[in-house]
Coordinates of C-alpha atoms and ligand atoms in Angstrom, one line a residue:
M1 CA -46.6 -4.9 -2.3
T2 CA -46.6 -7.1 0.8
L3 CA -49.2 -9.9 0.6
L4 CA -48.3 -11.7 3.8
D5 CA -46.7 -10.6 7.0
I6 CA -44.8 -13.5 8.5
H7 CA -44.1 -13.3 12.2
E8 CA -43.3 -15.4 15.2
P9 CA -46.2 -17.5 16.3
G10 CA -47.8 -15.9 19.4
Q11 CA -46.5 -12.4 18.6
T12 CA -48.4 -9.7 17.0
P13 CA -46.4 -7.6 14.6
L14 CA -45.6 -4.1 15.8
P15 CA -46.9 -1.2 14.0
H16 CA -44.4 0.1 11.5
A17 CA -43.0 3.6 12.0
G18 CA -42.9 5.0 8.5
E19 CA -41.2 2.9 5.8
R20 CA -38.1 1.9 7.7
G21 CA -38.9 2.1 11.4
L22 CA -37.8 4.5 14.1
A23 CA -34.1 5.4 14.5
V24 CA -32.6 5.2 18.0
G25 CA -29.3 6.1 19.5
I26 CA -27.3 3.3 21.2
D27 CA -24.3 3.5 23.5
L28 CA -23.0 0.0 23.3
G29 CA -20.7 0.1 26.3
T30 CA -18.1 -2.4 27.7
T31 CA -19.9 -2.5 31.0
N32 CA -23.3 -0.8 30.4
S33 CA -25.3 -0.1 27.3
V34 CA -28.1 2.5 26.9
V35 CA -30.7 3.1 24.2
A36 CA -32.4 6.5 23.7
I37 CA -34.7 8.2 21.2
A38 CA -34.9 11.8 20.2
R39 CA -38.1 13.5 18.9
E40 CA -38.0 17.1 17.9
S41 CA -34.6 17.5 19.4
V42 CA -35.7 16.2 22.8
A43 CA -33.9 13.0 23.8
E44 CA -35.3 10.4 26.1
V45 CA -33.5 7.4 27.6
L46 CA -35.6 4.2 27.3
R47 CA -35.9 2.5 30.6
D48 CA -37.1 -0.8 32.0
E49 CA -40.1 -1.1 34.3
H50 CA -38.0 -0.1 37.3
G51 CA -36.9 3.1 35.7
D52 CA -33.4 1.8 35.0
G53 CA -31.7 3.2 31.8
L54 CA -28.5 1.2 32.1
V55 CA -28.5 -2.3 30.6
P56 CA -25.4 -4.2 31.9
S57 CA -23.5 -5.5 28.8
V58 CA -23.7 -9.0 30.2
V59 CA -25.2 -12.1 28.4
F60 CA -26.3 -15.4 29.8
Y61 CA -26.6 -18.4 27.5
G62 CA -28.9 -21.2 28.7
D63 CA -28.7 -24.9 27.7
D64 CA -32.0 -24.7 25.8
G65 CA -30.8 -21.8 23.5
Q66 CA -32.2 -19.2 26.0
V67 CA -30.4 -15.9 25.8
I68 CA -30.8 -13.3 28.7
V69 CA -29.2 -9.9 28.6
G70 CA -28.6 -7.3 31.4
K71 CA -29.2 -7.4 35.1
D72 CA -30.9 -10.9 35.0
A73 CA -27.8 -12.3 33.2
Q74 CA -25.6 -10.7 35.9
T75 CA -27.4 -12.3 38.8
R76 CA -27.0 -15.7 37.1
F77 CA -23.3 -15.4 37.2
A78 CA -23.0 -16.7 40.8
D79 CA -24.6 -20.1 40.1
N80 CA -23.6 -20.4 36.5
P81 CA -20.3 -18.6 35.8
D82 CA -19.5 -20.6 32.6
A83 CA -22.7 -19.5 31.0
V84 CA -22.3 -15.7 31.5
V85 CA -20.1 -13.4 29.5
S86 CA -19.3 -9.7 30.2
S87 CA -16.9 -7.0 28.9
I88 CA -17.1 -8.5 25.4
K89 CA -16.4 -5.1 23.8
R90 CA -12.8 -5.5 24.8
L91 CA -12.5 -8.4 22.3
M92 CA -14.2 -6.6 19.4
G93 CA -11.9 -6.9 16.4
R94 CA -9.1 -8.5 18.5
G95 CA -7.0 -11.5 17.4
A96 CA -5.2 -14.1 19.5
A97 CA -1.9 -12.1 19.2
D98 CA -3.6 -9.1 20.8
L99 CA -4.2 -11.1 24.0
S100 CA -0.9 -12.8 24.5
G101 CA 0.4 -12.1 27.9
V102 CA -2.9 -11.0 29.4
S103 CA -5.1 -14.0 28.7
G104 CA -4.6 -15.5 32.2
K105 CA -6.1 -12.4 33.8
L106 CA -9.1 -12.0 31.5
P107 CA -12.6 -12.9 32.7
Y108 CA -13.2 -15.1 29.7
T109 CA -12.2 -18.5 28.5
I110 CA -10.8 -18.0 25.0
D111 CA -11.8 -20.8 22.7
P112 CA -8.5 -22.5 21.8
A113 CA -9.7 -23.8 18.4
T114 CA -10.5 -20.3 17.2
A115 CA -7.6 -18.5 18.8
E116 CA -5.3 -19.0 15.7
G117 CA -6.5 -16.6 13.0
G118 CA -9.1 -13.9 12.8
M119 CA -11.1 -12.6 15.7
V120 CA -10.9 -14.7 18.9
K121 CA -14.0 -16.5 20.3
V122 CA -14.9 -17.1 23.9
R123 CA -16.3 -20.3 25.4
V124 CA -19.6 -19.6 27.1
G125 CA -22.7 -21.6 27.6
G126 CA -21.2 -24.7 26.3
R127 CA -19.9 -23.4 23.0
A128 CA -17.6 -20.9 21.2
R129 CA -19.1 -17.6 20.4
S130 CA -17.6 -14.6 18.7
P131 CA -17.6 -11.1 20.1
V132 CA -19.8 -10.0 17.2
E133 CA -22.5 -12.6 17.9
I134 CA -22.5 -11.7 21.7
S135 CA -22.6 -8.0 20.9
A136 CA -25.5 -8.7 18.5
D137 CA -27.4 -10.3 21.4
I138 CA -26.9 -7.2 23.5
L139 CA -28.1 -5.0 20.5
R140 CA -31.1 -7.3 20.1
A141 CA -32.1 -6.7 23.7
L142 CA -31.7 -3.0 23.3
K143 CA -33.8 -3.1 20.2
A144 CA -36.5 -5.1 22.0
R145 CA -36.4 -2.6 24.9
A146 CA -36.9 0.3 22.6
E147 CA -39.7 -1.4 20.7
A148 CA -41.5 -2.3 24.0
A149 CA -41.1 1.3 25.2
L150 CA -42.1 2.9 21.9
G151 CA -44.7 0.4 20.7
Q152 CA -43.2 0.5 17.3
T153 CA -40.6 -1.3 15.2
V154 CA -37.0 0.0 15.5
E155 CA -34.8 -0.9 12.6
R156 CA -32.2 1.9 12.4
A157 CA -29.7 3.2 14.9
V158 CA -26.7 5.4 15.5
I159 CA -24.2 3.4 17.5
T160 CA -21.3 4.9 19.4
V161 CA -17.8 3.5 19.6
P162 CA -14.7 4.7 21.5
A163 CA -12.9 7.3 19.4
Y164 CA -9.9 5.1 19.7
F165 CA -11.5 2.0 18.2
D166 CA -9.5 0.8 15.2
D167 CA -10.8 -0.3 11.8
A168 CA -11.3 -3.9 12.9
A169 CA -13.3 -3.0 16.0
R170 CA -15.5 -0.6 14.0
T171 CA -16.2 -3.2 11.3
A172 CA -17.0 -5.8 14.0
T173 CA -19.5 -3.3 15.6
R174 CA -21.2 -2.8 12.2
D175 CA -21.4 -6.6 11.7
A176 CA -23.0 -7.1 15.1
A177 CA -25.7 -4.5 14.3
R178 CA -26.4 -6.3 11.0
V179 CA -26.7 -9.6 12.8
A180 CA -29.2 -8.0 15.3
G181 CA -31.3 -6.6 12.4
L182 CA -30.3 -3.0 12.8
E183 CA -29.2 -0.8 10.0
V184 CA -26.4 1.5 11.3
L185 CA -27.0 5.0 10.2
R186 CA -23.7 6.1 11.5
L187 CA -21.0 5.0 13.9
V188 CA -20.2 8.0 16.1
N189 CA -17.4 8.4 18.5
E190 CA -18.6 8.3 22.1
P191 CA -17.0 11.6 23.3
T192 CA -18.4 13.3 20.1
A193 CA -21.9 12.1 21.0
A194 CA -21.5 13.4 24.5
A195 CA -20.5 16.8 23.1
L196 CA -23.4 16.7 20.7
A197 CA -25.8 16.2 23.6
Y198 CA -24.0 18.8 25.7
G199 CA -23.8 21.4 23.0
L200 CA -27.4 21.2 22.0
D201 CA -28.7 21.1 25.5
K202 CA -26.8 24.1 26.7
G203 CA -26.1 26.0 23.6
V204 CA -22.4 26.4 24.5
E205 CA -19.7 27.4 22.0
G206 CA -15.9 27.2 22.2
L207 CA -13.3 24.5 22.9
Y208 CA -14.2 21.6 25.1
A209 CA -12.5 18.5 26.3
I210 CA -14.5 15.3 26.8
Y211 CA -12.9 13.0 29.4
D212 CA -14.6 9.6 29.1
L213 CA -13.5 6.9 31.5
G214 CA -15.8 3.9 31.4
G215 CA -15.4 0.3 32.3
G216 CA -12.9 -0.7 29.7
T217 CA -11.7 2.3 27.7
F218 CA -10.4 5.8 28.2
D219 CA -10.9 8.5 25.6
L220 CA -10.0 12.1 25.6
S221 CA -11.3 14.3 22.8
L222 CA -10.9 18.0 22.1
L223 CA -13.9 19.5 20.3
R224 CA -14.7 22.9 19.0
L225 CA -18.4 23.7 19.2
E226 CA -19.6 26.5 17.1
K227 CA -23.1 27.4 15.8
G228 CA -24.2 23.8 15.6
V229 CA -21.0 22.6 14.0
F230 CA -19.0 20.1 16.1
Q231 CA -15.4 19.6 15.0
V232 CA -13.1 17.1 16.7
L233 CA -9.7 18.7 16.9
A234 CA -7.8 15.9 18.4
T235 CA -8.4 12.5 20.1
G236 CA -6.3 10.3 22.3
G237 CA -6.9 7.5 24.6
D238 CA -6.2 3.9 25.7
A239 CA -8.4 1.1 24.5
A240 CA -7.4 -1.0 27.5
L241 CA -7.8 1.3 30.5
G242 CA -10.9 1.8 32.6
G243 CA -12.9 0.9 35.7
D244 CA -12.2 -2.8 35.1
D245 CA -8.5 -2.0 35.8
F246 CA -9.5 -0.2 39.0
D247 CA -11.2 -3.4 40.1
R248 CA -8.2 -5.4 39.2
A249 CA -5.8 -3.0 41.0
L250 CA -7.9 -3.2 44.1
A251 CA -8.2 -7.1 43.9
E252 CA -4.4 -7.4 43.5
R253 CA -4.0 -5.6 46.9
L254 CA -5.9 -8.5 48.5
S255 CA -3.4 -11.2 47.2
V256 CA -6.0 -13.9 47.1
D257 CA -5.9 -17.0 44.9
L258 CA -6.9 -16.3 41.4
D259 CA -6.6 -19.8 39.9
S260 CA -9.6 -20.0 37.5
P261 CA -11.5 -17.5 35.4
G262 CA -14.5 -18.1 37.7
A263 CA -12.5 -17.1 40.8
V264 CA -11.1 -14.1 39.0
R265 CA -14.6 -12.9 38.1
R266 CA -15.9 -13.4 41.6
V267 CA -13.1 -11.4 43.2
L268 CA -13.4 -8.7 40.6
L269 CA -17.1 -8.4 41.1
A270 CA -16.6 -7.9 44.8
A271 CA -13.8 -5.4 44.2
R272 CA -16.1 -3.5 41.9
A273 CA -18.9 -3.2 44.4
A274 CA -16.4 -2.0 47.0
K275 CA -14.9 0.5 44.6
E276 CA -18.3 2.0 43.8
K277 CA -19.1 2.3 47.5
L278 CA -15.8 4.1 48.1
T279 CA -16.9 6.9 45.9
S280 CA -19.1 8.1 48.8
A281 CA -17.9 6.0 51.8
D282 CA -14.5 6.4 53.5
S283 CA -14.0 2.7 54.0
V284 CA -15.7 -0.6 53.1
E285 CA -15.5 -4.3 53.8
L286 CA -14.0 -6.4 51.0
L287 CA -13.7 -10.2 51.4
T288 CA -13.3 -9.9 55.2
R289 CA -10.8 -7.0 55.0
T290 CA -11.4 -3.3 55.5
V291 CA -10.3 -1.1 52.7
S292 CA -10.0 2.6 53.1
R293 CA -10.5 5.2 50.3
E294 CA -6.8 6.0 50.7
D295 CA -5.9 2.4 50.0
F296 CA -8.0 2.4 46.9
E297 CA -6.6 5.7 45.7
A298 CA -3.0 4.4 46.2
A299 CA -3.9 1.3 44.2
I300 CA -5.3 3.2 41.2
A301 CA -2.9 6.1 41.3
P302 CA -0.7 4.8 38.3
L303 CA -3.9 4.3 36.3
V304 CA -5.2 7.7 37.0
K305 CA -1.9 9.2 36.1
R306 CA -1.9 7.4 32.8
T307 CA -5.1 9.2 31.9
A308 CA -3.6 12.5 32.9
D309 CA -0.5 11.9 30.8
I310 CA -2.8 11.2 27.8
C311 CA -4.6 14.5 28.4
V312 CA -1.4 16.4 28.5
R313 CA -0.2 14.8 25.3
V314 CA -3.4 15.4 23.4
L315 CA -3.4 19.1 24.4
S316 CA 0.2 19.5 23.2
D317 CA -0.6 17.5 20.0
A318 CA -3.3 20.0 19.2
G319 CA -1.1 22.9 20.2
I320 CA -3.6 24.0 22.8
G321 CA -2.9 25.2 26.3
D322 CA -5.2 24.1 29.1
E323 CA -6.4 27.7 29.6
A324 CA -7.9 27.7 26.1
V325 CA -10.2 24.8 27.1
R326 CA -13.5 26.3 28.2
G327 CA -14.8 23.3 30.0
V328 CA -14.2 19.6 30.6
V329 CA -17.1 17.2 30.2
L330 CA -17.0 14.0 32.3
V331 CA -18.4 10.9 30.7
G332 CA -18.5 7.3 32.0
G333 CA -19.1 5.7 35.4
S334 CA -15.5 5.8 36.5
T335 CA -15.5 9.6 36.4
R336 CA -17.6 9.4 39.6
V337 CA -14.3 8.4 41.5
P338 CA -13.3 11.5 43.5
A339 CA -9.5 10.9 42.7
V340 CA -10.3 10.9 39.0
R341 CA -12.2 14.3 39.3
R342 CA -9.2 15.7 41.2
A343 CA -6.8 14.6 38.5
V344 CA -8.9 16.1 35.8
E345 CA -9.1 19.4 37.7
R346 CA -5.3 19.4 38.1
V347 CA -4.6 18.8 34.4
F348 CA -7.0 21.3 33.0
G349 CA -6.8 23.9 35.8
K350 CA -10.5 24.0 36.3
A351 CA -13.2 21.9 37.9
P352 CA -14.9 19.6 35.4
L353 CA -18.5 20.2 34.4
S354 CA -20.8 17.8 36.2
D355 CA -24.3 19.1 35.3
I356 CA -24.6 16.2 32.9
D357 CA -25.4 12.6 33.6
P358 CA -22.2 10.7 32.7
D359 CA -24.0 7.4 32.2
E360 CA -26.6 8.6 29.7
V361 CA -25.0 11.5 27.8
V362 CA -23.5 9.3 25.1
A363 CA -26.8 7.6 24.2
V364 CA -28.6 10.9 24.3
G365 CA -26.1 12.4 21.8
A366 CA -26.4 9.3 19.6
A367 CA -30.2 9.6 19.7
L368 CA -30.0 13.3 18.6
Q369 CA -27.7 12.3 15.8
A370 CA -30.1 9.6 14.7
E371 CA -32.9 12.1 14.5
A372 CA -30.7 14.6 12.7
L373 CA -29.8 11.9 10.1
T374 CA -33.3 10.8 9.5
S375 CA -35.0 14.2 9.5
G376 CA -32.4 16.3 7.9
S377 CA -31.3 18.7 10.7
D378 CA -28.4 21.1 10.0
T379 CA -26.2 19.8 12.7
L380 CA -22.9 18.8 11.2
L381 CA -20.7 16.3 12.9
L382 CA -17.0 16.2 12.1
D383 CA -14.8 13.4 13.5
V384 CA -11.2 12.8 12.9
T385 CA -8.9 9.8 12.2
P386 CA -7.3 8.6 15.4
L387 CA -4.2 7.1 13.8
S388 CA -2.3 8.0 10.6
L389 CA -3.0 5.8 7.5
G390 CA -0.3 5.2 5.0
I391 CA 1.3 2.8 2.6
E392 CA 4.6 1.0 2.7
T393 CA 7.1 2.1 0.0
M394 CA 10.5 0.8 -0.9
G395 CA 12.7 -0.2 2.0
G396 CA 9.8 -0.4 4.4
I397 CA 9.4 3.3 4.6
V398 CA 5.8 4.5 5.5
E399 CA 4.4 7.3 3.4
K400 CA 1.5 8.7 5.4
V401 CA -1.4 9.4 3.1
I402 CA -3.9 10.6 5.8
P403 CA -2.3 12.0 8.9
R404 CA -3.8 11.4 12.3
N405 CA -6.5 13.9 13.4
T406 CA -7.7 14.6 9.8
P407 CA -11.4 15.4 9.8
I408 CA -13.5 12.6 8.2
P409 CA -15.1 11.8 5.8
V410 CA -12.0 12.4 3.7
T411 CA -10.5 11.2 0.5
V412 CA -6.8 11.7 -0.2
G413 CA -4.9 10.6 -3.3
Q414 CA -1.1 10.3 -3.7
E415 CA 1.0 9.3 -6.7
F416 CA 3.6 6.5 -6.5
T417 CA 5.7 5.0 -9.2
T418 CA 7.5 1.8 -10.1
Y419 CA 11.0 1.1 -8.8
Q420 CA 12.3 -1.3 -11.6
D421 CA 12.2 -1.2 -15.3
G422 CA 9.4 -3.3 -16.8
Q423 CA 7.7 -3.7 -13.4
S424 CA 4.2 -5.1 -14.1
A425 CA 2.8 -5.4 -10.6
M426 CA 2.9 -3.3 -7.5
A427 CA 2.3 -4.7 -4.0
I428 CA 0.3 -2.2 -1.9
H429 CA 0.6 -2.6 1.8
V430 CA -1.7 -0.4 3.9
V431 CA -0.6 0.4 7.4
Q432 CA -2.0 2.4 10.4
G433 CA 0.2 4.1 13.0
E434 CA 2.6 6.9 13.7
R435 CA 6.0 5.2 13.2
E436 CA 8.2 5.8 10.2
L437 CA 8.8 2.2 9.3
A438 CA 6.2 -0.3 8.3
P439 CA 7.1 -3.1 10.7
D440 CA 6.5 -0.7 13.6
C441 CA 2.9 0.1 12.4
R442 CA -0.2 -2.0 12.3
S443 CA -0.7 -3.9 9.0
L444 CA -4.3 -3.3 7.8
A445 CA -4.3 -4.9 4.3
R446 CA -2.2 -6.0 1.4
F447 CA -3.2 -6.2 -2.2
E448 CA -1.6 -6.1 -5.7
L449 CA -2.1 -3.8 -8.6
R450 CA -1.4 -6.0 -11.7
G451 CA -1.3 -5.3 -15.4
I452 CA 1.0 -2.3 -15.3
P453 CA 2.3 -1.9 -18.8
P454 CA 6.1 -2.4 -19.0
M455 CA 7.8 1.0 -18.6
T456 CA 11.1 2.3 -17.4
A457 CA 11.4 2.6 -13.6
G458 CA 9.7 5.8 -12.4
A459 CA 7.6 6.3 -15.6
A460 CA 4.4 4.6 -14.4
R461 CA 2.0 6.8 -12.5
I462 CA 0.1 4.9 -9.9
R463 CA -2.5 6.9 -8.0
V464 CA -3.4 5.4 -4.6
T465 CA -6.6 6.8 -3.1
F466 CA -7.5 6.5 0.6
S467 CA -11.1 7.2 1.6
V468 CA -12.3 7.1 5.1
D469 CA -16.1 7.3 5.4
A470 CA -18.1 9.0 8.2
D471 CA -17.9 5.8 10.3
G472 CA -14.1 5.8 10.2
L473 CA -13.9 2.9 7.8
L474 CA -11.2 2.8 5.1
T475 CA -11.3 1.9 1.5
V476 CA -8.1 2.0 -0.6
A477 CA -8.0 2.1 -4.4
A478 CA -5.0 2.0 -6.7
E479 CA -5.0 3.1 -10.3
E480 CA -2.3 3.1 -13.0
K481 CA -3.0 6.5 -14.7
T482 CA -1.7 5.8 -18.2
T483 CA -3.8 2.6 -18.7
G484 CA -6.6 3.0 -16.2
V485 CA -6.0 -0.4 -14.5
V486 CA -7.8 -0.2 -11.1
Q487 CA -7.7 -2.2 -8.0
R488 CA -9.8 -1.5 -4.9
V489 CA -10.0 -3.0 -1.5
E490 CA -12.3 -2.3 1.4
V491 CA -9.9 -2.6 4.3
K492 CA -10.8 -5.7 6.3
P493 CA -7.9 -5.6 8.7
T494 CA -5.8 -8.5 9.9
Y495 CA -5.9 -9.0 13.6
G496 CA -2.3 -9.0 14.4
L497 CA -1.9 -6.2 17.0
D498 CA -0.5 -6.7 20.4
E499 CA -2.8 -5.3 23.1
D500 CA -0.3 -2.8 24.5
E501 CA 0.8 -1.9 21.1
L502 CA -2.5 -0.4 20.1
A503 CA -2.8 1.6 23.3
D504 CA 0.8 2.9 23.2
M505 CA 1.1 3.4 19.4
I506 CA 1.1 7.2 19.5
Y507 CA 3.0 7.4 22.7
D508 CA 5.6 5.2 21.1
S509 CA 5.9 7.3 18.0
L510 CA 6.8 10.3 20.2
E511 CA 9.3 8.3 22.2
H512 CA 10.9 6.9 19.0
A513 CA 10.6 10.0 16.9
E514 CA 14.3 10.8 16.7
D515 CA 15.4 7.2 16.2
D516 CA 12.6 6.7 13.6
M517 CA 13.7 9.7 11.6
R518 CA 17.3 8.4 11.6
R519 CA 16.2 5.0 10.5
R520 CA 14.0 6.5 7.8
L521 CA 16.8 8.6 6.4
L522 CA 19.1 5.6 6.5
Q523 CA 16.5 3.5 4.7
E524 CA 16.0 6.2 2.1
A525 CA 19.7 6.3 1.4
R526 CA 19.7 2.6 1.0
V527 CA 16.8 2.6 -1.4
E528 CA 18.4 5.4 -3.5
A529 CA 21.7 3.6 -3.6
Q530 CA 20.1 0.3 -4.7
R531 CA 18.0 2.1 -7.3
L532 CA 21.3 3.5 -8.8
V533 CA 22.9 0.1 -8.8
H534 CA 19.9 -1.4 -10.5
A535 CA 19.9 1.3 -13.2
I536 CA 23.6 0.9 -13.9
D537 CA 23.3 -2.9 -14.0
A538 CA 20.5 -2.6 -16.6
A539 CA 22.6 -0.2 -18.6
L540 CA 25.7 -2.4 -18.5
V541 CA 23.6 -5.3 -20.0
S542 CA 22.5 -3.3 -23.0
D543 CA 25.4 -0.9 -23.5
G544 CA 28.3 -2.3 -21.7
D545 CA 30.4 -2.3 -24.9
L546 CA 30.6 1.5 -24.7
L547 CA 33.1 1.2 -21.9
D548 CA 36.8 0.3 -22.2
G549 CA 38.4 -2.1 -19.8
A550 CA 39.7 0.6 -17.4
E551 CA 36.4 2.4 -17.3
R552 CA 34.5 -0.8 -16.7
G553 CA 36.9 -1.7 -13.9
A554 CA 36.5 1.7 -12.2
L555 CA 32.7 1.5 -12.5
D556 CA 32.7 -2.0 -11.0
Q557 CA 34.8 -0.9 -8.2
A558 CA 32.6 2.1 -7.3
R559 CA 29.5 -0.2 -7.6
G560 CA 31.2 -2.6 -5.2
R561 CA 31.8 0.1 -2.7
V562 CA 28.1 1.0 -2.8
L563 CA 27.1 -2.6 -2.2
A564 CA 29.6 -3.0 0.6
N565 CA 28.1 0.0 2.4
V566 CA 24.4 -0.4 1.6
S567 CA 23.4 -2.7 4.3
G568 CA 25.5 -1.0 6.9
E569 CA 24.3 1.6 9.4
D570 CA 26.4 4.5 8.1
R571 CA 24.2 6.8 6.0
E572 CA 27.0 9.2 5.1
A573 CA 29.1 6.3 3.8
I574 CA 26.2 5.0 1.7
N575 CA 25.5 8.5 0.3
A576 CA 29.1 9.1 -0.5
A577 CA 29.6 5.8 -2.3
A578 CA 26.4 6.3 -4.3
Q579 CA 27.5 9.8 -5.2
A580 CA 30.8 8.6 -6.4
L581 CA 29.2 5.9 -8.5
E582 CA 26.8 8.4 -10.0
E583 CA 29.7 10.8 -10.8
L584 CA 31.7 8.0 -12.5
S585 CA 28.7 6.9 -14.6
K586 CA 28.0 10.3 -16.0
S587 CA 30.1 10.0 -19.2
F588 CA 28.7 6.4 -19.7
A589 CA 25.2 7.9 -19.5
E590 CA 26.1 10.6 -22.1
R591 CA 27.5 8.0 -24.5
R592 CA 24.3 5.9 -24.0
M593 CA 22.3 8.9 -24.9
D594 CA 24.3 9.6 -28.0
R595 CA 23.8 6.0 -29.1
G596 CA 20.1 6.2 -28.4
I597 CA 19.7 9.2 -30.6
R598 CA 21.9 7.6 -33.4
D599 CA 19.8 4.5 -33.2
A600 CA 16.6 6.4 -33.4
L601 CA 17.7 8.3 -36.5
A602 CA 19.3 5.3 -38.2
G603 CA 17.6 4.7 -41.5
V604 CA 15.5 7.8 -41.4
S605 CA 15.7 9.8 -44.6
V606 CA 16.5 13.5 -44.5
D607 CA 13.1 14.8 -45.5
R608 CA 11.3 12.5 -43.0
L609 CA 13.7 13.7 -40.4
E610 CA 12.8 17.3 -41.3
S611 CA 9.2 16.7 -41.2
R612 CA 9.7 15.0 -37.8
M613 CA 11.5 18.0 -36.5
G614 CA 8.9 20.3 -37.9
N615 CA 6.3 18.6 -35.7
Ligands
LIG1 P1 -18.7 1.6 29.7 O1 -18.7 2.9 28.9 O2 -17.4 0.9 29.6 O3 -19.8 0.7 29.4 P2 -19.6 3.0 32.1 O4 -19.5 4.4 31.6 O5 -21.0 2.4 32.3 O6 -18.8 2.0 31.2 O7 -18.8 2.8 33.4 C1 -18.7 1.6 34.0 C2 -17.6 1.7 35.1 O8 -18.0 2.8 36.0 C3 -17.5 0.4 35.9 O9 -16.1 0.1 36.0 C4 -18.1 0.8 37.2 O10 -17.6 0.1 38.2 C5 -17.8 2.3 37.3 N1 -18.7 3.0 38.2 C6 -20.0 3.1 38.1 N2 -20.5 3.8 39.2 C7 -19.4 4.1 39.9 C8 -19.3 4.8 41.2 N3 -20.3 5.3 41.8 N4 -18.0 4.9 41.6 C9 -17.0 4.4 41.0 N5 -17.1 3.8 39.8 C10 -18.3 3.6 39.3
LIG2 MG1 -19.1 4.4 27.8

């Protein structure tokens, strides 16, 4: 029972909606954010007093602890560039290594003290702030907007994220919501939310593509809509491609001095305004120059082509021809650019659907999902994992446990075993990516399963279970089956990924598929050969006396040939040497077996032996 309500002086507490407040849908965008509410399957975008639904994802930090979010923060940029931060979503879950090579061009000042480990921080308003804390300030403003519009407390939300966000970025988004006092009912992929809004509004069924080009990210998703069930068949995208890059491409045409982050931001803002005008105008003035729409289209052509290439790849990944796609839904402000619409039409062979507001559709879908989750509707939302998840096995080979495009939530278990006799611990290295060898994938977590009872190599049965929840977050557990020793980690990823690497990961895997497979087979041959040498070495220690001098010499020679080849590149040679060694060790193995049986029977009386055999 609550005896006292404590609230800010001067504020009257808002009426409480039920026990845990209303649940809203939030599109937390790189450039713009939107909050919406759904009641009885009708969604409404919550607007300011001017009727604006978009809240620029821009934050101003004043000297006196004042925090301003949105348009008012944007207008303060001209006088106070160092106190204003934008596009912070691009840094969610990113480490210093992710930014190397691009930091000079970024519209932030990265705090040098925090740039070493973990998520980077930016310097703004006189101090270092993390992307989580800045995103939390945006979420707080959206929560306040919703509470003002609804006259009730809002404590729960469905928040959307790009389908391509990795584990680190999703975790950071959840953390930001917690800081802002919002319980996250579900993280939903942005294109999925758009489809949800679209499907429910129009009652369509069939296969749809969602093409979402916003300020900072590009996502393409293929979804099947059927009787209220939405299944994501495939996703692809680029976490570092959007309207910001259009602005940059246009700014670079001007060849003006970009010597400080402040100057970069000013030029980029001017370029953005010009770009947006060029959607309807044939030419505009930009920093005393005239820029035509043709100039602009030439500047962005390579970027538009990158999105088209991704579309083609996702279609072929899913084994779907463009004619099977019933419609293409446009999402995001950058899909207003005529050249983008033409490119989409070329790839899919049909004009994209445009009877849907590209700025608001994601928040509308999120709001509908929030209502479904709190009121128990029968809409089912199936998302997929954007990248494969696996563990590193001997020789750095990646065993994929959950392949890319698996519907989530999902739990998959796989058994592994020990490599050496008496091995009492096993290092588990969890990786994400499409490549065959661990160093080419993203490292998510490492942990150790200890306390494995001593057994011969290959006898232990270690079950590793990967669970991806509905938000796309991964938990990994390892259990030794004979003893029940369990270790579990919630994957809190390390932030070591290079910016381009994330974007190009899947593309890379296709490009390297053949080479990767060759390296994998080579690596497997090496591991097999080493395993054999280990086993023979152990046998020689315990039973070396079973061999005469000549036999021992031959075996040593064959063993030497394996070792001479094992680190080379010739897989055939490794296999041949290993096979020869195995062949040669056969009679040794037989003699060891005989001795083992003799030892086991030594001192056992005949009747005990009989009773044993009778068992
Ligand atoms: P995000 O999802 O990243 O928050 P939005 O979907 O709000 O982004 O899209 C923002 C991007 O759309 C910006 O780069 C903005 O300049 C661009 N944009 C908005 N309106 C137009 C327009 N009329 N013409 C071209 N680009 C536009
Ligand atoms: Mg968006």
